[in-house]
Short mmCIF file of C-alpha atoms in Angstrom, two decimals:
data_model
loop_
_atom_site.label_atom_id
_atom_site.label_comp_id
_atom_site.label_asym_id
_atom_site.label_seq_id
_atom_site.Cartn_x
_atom_site.Cartn_y
_atom_site.Cartn_z
CA ASP A 1 98.88 90.20 114.12
CA ALA A 2 100.64 92.92 111.04
CA GLY A 3 99.30 90.44 108.62
CA VAL A 4 102.02 90.70 105.51
CA ILE A 5 103.04 93.74 105.15
CA GLN A 6 104.83 94.81 101.15
CA SER A 7 106.87 98.55 100.82
CA PRO A 8 106.51 100.74 99.54
CA ARG A 9 102.80 101.28 98.62
CA HIS A 10 103.21 102.54 95.71
CA GLU A 11 105.87 103.39 93.49
CA VAL A 12 106.82 105.80 90.83
CA THR A 13 109.62 104.86 88.32
CA GLU A 14 110.37 105.78 84.69
CA MET A 15 111.55 103.46 81.84
CA GLY A 16 114.59 102.13 82.18
CA GLN A 17 115.26 102.24 86.04
CA GLU A 18 115.81 99.36 88.53
CA VAL A 19 112.02 98.72 91.11
CA THR A 20 113.05 97.46 93.90
CA LEU A 21 109.80 95.70 95.78
CA ARG A 22 109.49 93.63 99.30
CA CYS A 23 107.48 91.87 101.07
CA LYS A 24 107.08 90.47 104.95
CA PRO A 25 105.68 87.46 105.50
CA ILE A 26 103.03 86.98 108.55
CA SER A 27 106.04 85.48 111.00
CA GLY A 28 105.42 81.23 111.51
CA HIS A 29 104.34 81.09 107.80
CA ASN A 30 107.10 79.06 105.28
CA SER A 31 105.48 80.01 101.77
CA LEU A 32 105.17 83.42 100.36
CA PHE A 33 103.68 84.35 97.18
CA TRP A 34 104.11 87.24 95.08
CA TYR A 35 101.40 88.29 92.29
CA ARG A 36 100.80 90.78 89.61
CA GLN A 37 96.90 92.20 89.42
CA THR A 38 96.90 94.03 85.94
CA MET A 39 93.83 95.02 83.84
CA MET A 40 94.92 92.79 80.66
CA ARG A 41 95.75 89.86 82.29
CA GLY A 42 94.10 89.12 85.86
CA LEU A 43 96.12 88.46 88.54
CA GLU A 44 98.71 86.04 87.85
CA LEU A 45 101.14 84.14 90.34
CA LEU A 46 104.41 85.04 89.73
CA ILE A 47 106.58 83.07 91.72
CA TYR A 48 106.48 80.53 95.24
CA PHE A 49 108.96 80.82 97.28
CA ASN A 50 108.74 77.52 100.20
CA ASN A 51 110.82 77.17 103.65
CA ASN A 52 112.58 80.17 101.49
CA VAL A 53 113.27 78.31 98.13
CA PRO A 54 112.30 78.98 94.99
CA ILE A 55 109.81 76.29 94.32
CA ASP A 56 107.61 77.75 90.91
CA ASP A 57 109.02 80.46 88.83
CA SER A 58 106.69 79.75 85.95
CA GLY A 59 105.00 83.09 85.92
CA MET A 60 108.21 85.79 86.12
CA PRO A 61 107.55 87.45 82.84
CA GLU A 62 111.11 87.28 81.73
CA ASP A 63 114.62 87.44 82.15
CA ARG A 64 114.28 91.37 83.64
CA PHE A 65 112.07 90.03 87.15
CA SER A 66 114.05 88.26 89.86
CA ALA A 67 112.54 88.02 93.20
CA LYS A 68 115.02 86.43 96.60
CA MET A 69 113.83 85.39 99.53
CA PRO A 70 117.39 85.67 102.16
CA ASN A 71 114.90 83.96 105.10
CA ALA A 72 111.60 83.58 106.32
CA SER A 73 110.76 87.29 106.78
CA PHE A 74 111.99 88.94 104.12
CA SER A 75 111.40 88.57 99.65
CA THR A 76 112.31 91.03 97.30
CA LEU A 77 110.81 91.50 94.16
CA LYS A 78 113.05 92.71 91.60
CA ILE A 79 111.92 95.17 88.46
CA GLN A 80 115.39 95.84 86.10
CA PRO A 81 115.20 97.27 83.97
CA SER A 82 111.55 98.53 84.38
CA GLU A 83 109.12 99.32 81.74
CA PRO A 84 105.60 101.10 81.36
CA ARG A 85 104.21 97.03 80.91
CA ASP A 86 105.09 96.70 84.04
CA SER A 87 102.97 98.78 85.30
CA ALA A 88 100.66 96.74 87.79
CA VAL A 89 99.61 96.20 91.65
CA TYR A 90 102.10 93.54 92.96
CA PHE A 91 100.74 91.07 95.66
CA CYS A 92 103.05 89.36 97.98
CA ALA A 93 100.67 86.68 99.95
CA SER A 94 101.79 83.44 103.13
CA SER A 95 100.24 81.02 103.96
CA TRP A 96 101.89 77.86 106.56
CA THR A 97 102.44 75.31 104.04
CA ALA A 98 101.12 72.19 105.87
CA GLY A 99 99.62 69.60 102.96
CA GLY A 100 97.76 71.90 101.25
CA GLN A 101 94.97 72.91 102.34
CA GLU A 102 95.91 76.28 104.52
CA THR A 103 94.84 79.51 103.67
CA GLN A 104 96.39 82.58 101.72
CA TYR A 105 96.83 85.94 103.66
CA PHE A 106 97.56 88.89 101.03
CA GLY A 107 99.44 92.34 101.62
CA PRO A 108 97.78 95.16 100.92
CA GLY A 109 100.17 95.36 97.41
CA THR A 110 102.03 97.28 95.83
CA ARG A 111 100.76 100.31 92.88
CA LEU A 112 104.44 100.29 90.24
CA LEU A 113 103.55 102.90 87.48
CA VAL A 114 106.37 102.92 84.70
CA LEU A 115 106.12 106.15 82.68
CA ALA B 1 95.64 73.05 82.92
CA GLN B 2 93.42 73.94 85.20
CA SER B 3 90.96 77.37 84.80
CA VAL B 4 88.50 79.72 86.03
CA THR B 5 85.71 81.57 84.24
CA GLN B 6 83.76 84.08 85.78
CA PRO B 7 80.32 85.13 83.48
CA ASP B 8 79.49 88.23 85.01
CA ILE B 9 81.09 90.82 84.83
CA HIS B 10 79.20 93.17 87.09
CA ILE B 11 76.71 92.31 89.56
CA THR B 12 74.37 95.18 90.08
CA VAL B 13 71.42 93.93 94.11
CA SER B 14 69.39 96.01 96.17
CA GLU B 15 70.35 96.63 99.36
CA GLY B 16 69.45 93.52 101.27
CA ALA B 17 67.94 91.07 98.17
CA SER B 18 69.77 87.83 98.08
CA LEU B 19 73.39 87.94 96.16
CA GLU B 20 74.72 84.22 93.96
CA LEU B 21 78.24 85.27 92.03
CA ARG B 22 78.62 82.50 89.69
CA CYS B 23 81.78 80.78 88.58
CA ASN B 24 82.97 77.45 86.56
CA TYR B 25 86.44 76.01 86.94
CA SER B 26 88.48 73.47 85.13
CA TYR B 27 90.33 70.89 86.68
CA GLY B 28 91.40 67.22 85.92
CA ALA B 29 90.64 66.40 89.14
CA THR B 30 88.95 67.23 92.76
CA PRO B 31 89.69 70.89 92.82
CA TYR B 32 90.77 73.24 95.86
CA LEU B 33 88.10 76.35 95.31
CA PHE B 34 88.43 79.71 96.37
CA TRP B 35 86.44 82.77 96.95
CA TYR B 36 88.73 86.27 97.97
CA VAL B 37 87.01 89.95 98.27
CA GLN B 38 89.23 92.26 97.47
CA SER B 39 88.31 95.82 98.50
CA PRO B 40 89.03 98.92 96.11
CA GLY B 41 92.71 99.55 97.31
CA GLN B 42 92.98 96.55 99.07
CA GLY B 43 94.34 93.30 99.34
CA LEU B 44 92.14 90.19 98.91
CA GLN B 45 91.76 88.48 102.64
CA LEU B 46 89.46 85.09 101.71
CA LEU B 47 85.75 84.33 102.68
CA LEU B 48 85.52 80.48 102.21
CA LYS B 49 87.57 77.28 100.97
CA TYR B 50 86.48 73.66 99.83
CA PHE B 51 89.04 70.67 99.55
CA SER B 52 86.78 68.18 100.53
CA GLY B 53 84.30 66.88 102.42
CA ASP B 54 80.52 68.71 102.76
CA THR B 55 80.07 70.89 99.39
CA LEU B 56 77.69 73.47 100.58
CA VAL B 57 80.98 75.57 102.82
CA GLN B 58 79.86 78.43 104.85
CA GLY B 59 82.66 81.61 105.28
CA ILE B 60 82.98 84.65 106.70
CA LYS B 61 80.52 88.07 105.98
CA GLY B 62 76.95 85.96 106.07
CA PHE B 63 78.43 84.43 102.32
CA GLU B 64 77.65 80.45 101.90
CA ALA B 65 79.63 78.69 98.07
CA GLU B 66 77.85 75.29 97.02
CA PHE B 67 81.04 72.49 94.98
CA LYS B 68 78.96 71.38 92.20
CA ARG B 69 81.08 69.03 91.07
CA SER B 70 78.26 67.47 87.62
CA GLN B 71 78.54 71.34 86.72
CA SER B 72 81.60 72.27 87.14
CA SER B 73 80.60 75.00 89.52
CA PHE B 74 81.25 77.04 93.01
CA ASN B 75 78.48 79.60 93.45
CA LEU B 76 79.12 82.47 96.10
CA ARG B 77 76.27 83.29 97.46
CA LYS B 78 74.74 85.30 99.85
CA PRO B 79 71.59 85.64 101.15
CA SER B 80 70.73 89.73 102.75
CA VAL B 81 73.12 91.81 100.64
CA HIS B 82 74.47 95.02 103.18
CA TRP B 83 75.99 98.25 101.60
CA SER B 84 79.87 97.27 102.82
CA ASP B 85 79.58 94.30 100.20
CA ALA B 86 79.66 96.38 97.02
CA ALA B 87 83.68 94.86 96.24
CA GLU B 88 85.36 92.79 93.38
CA TYR B 89 85.08 89.31 93.68
CA PHE B 90 87.27 86.22 92.75
CA CYS B 91 86.12 82.47 92.50
CA ALA B 92 90.12 80.87 92.17
CA VAL B 93 90.70 77.25 92.06
CA GLY B 94 94.41 75.48 93.30
CA ARG B 95 96.54 72.69 91.72
CA ALA B 96 96.99 69.69 94.11
CA PRO B 97 99.88 71.06 95.52
CA SER B 98 103.42 68.33 94.70
CA GLY B 99 105.22 68.58 98.67
CA GLY B 100 104.51 71.79 99.10
CA SER B 101 101.36 74.70 99.51
CA TYR B 102 98.49 74.98 96.29
CA ILE B 103 99.06 76.72 93.27
CA PRO B 104 96.00 79.04 92.25
CA THR B 105 94.51 79.80 89.20
CA PHE B 106 91.81 83.36 90.02
CA GLY B 107 89.18 84.26 87.57
CA ARG B 108 88.42 87.25 85.49
CA GLY B 109 86.78 89.47 88.81
CA THR B 110 82.90 89.83 89.37
CA SER B 111 82.02 93.37 90.91
CA LEU B 112 79.45 93.97 93.09
CA ILE B 113 77.31 97.18 93.05
CA VAL B 114 74.68 97.47 95.82
CA HIS B 115 72.48 100.02 95.93
CA PRO B 116 71.12 101.25 98.60
#
């Protein structure tokens, strides 16, 4: 199995630009999570999808952030417009949800730097 | 609200020595508890998890953790550390699911340094 795939692995952009992060979950998994990791705030859950439907987006910082999951094999996290404080490592994770005792598998992350 | 405290930001041990990483949680019900490891530039990998049953949980890479309800703790242990264990370790507590997956809250992590 290829594991969770994220692209790009690194992104450098200028303030005000649109940034799109991509995630391909493990085949057969029905839950997908987006996390953000920073030195200041640690690892935070941004949004969680189950069967392609957003279940909990309470961690999404503000309207500049949006996430979609058009099908079971693809999700995007978009930041528009980007700001320097968005600089972080963004992780995608997926799992097969069956009664809540599943394991989340993390991708390698996308390191975002907004100048 | 659930929370996790990892009191040690850094831990330094010699290769071959034993290891214990501390984790304290706050949660109103029976928690789901996890330990993850993150190597530099990598995502998180699950070491072990506790949902119910035996309070001593065995994980991968020779790690184990013990759930102590009375102390609200879930400390990670390894009897003999290898240089390859140097990494960042995260403890997490999961909110019980409501028709879906657990929602984890992570601690700030403990950085393990291993001296040869």
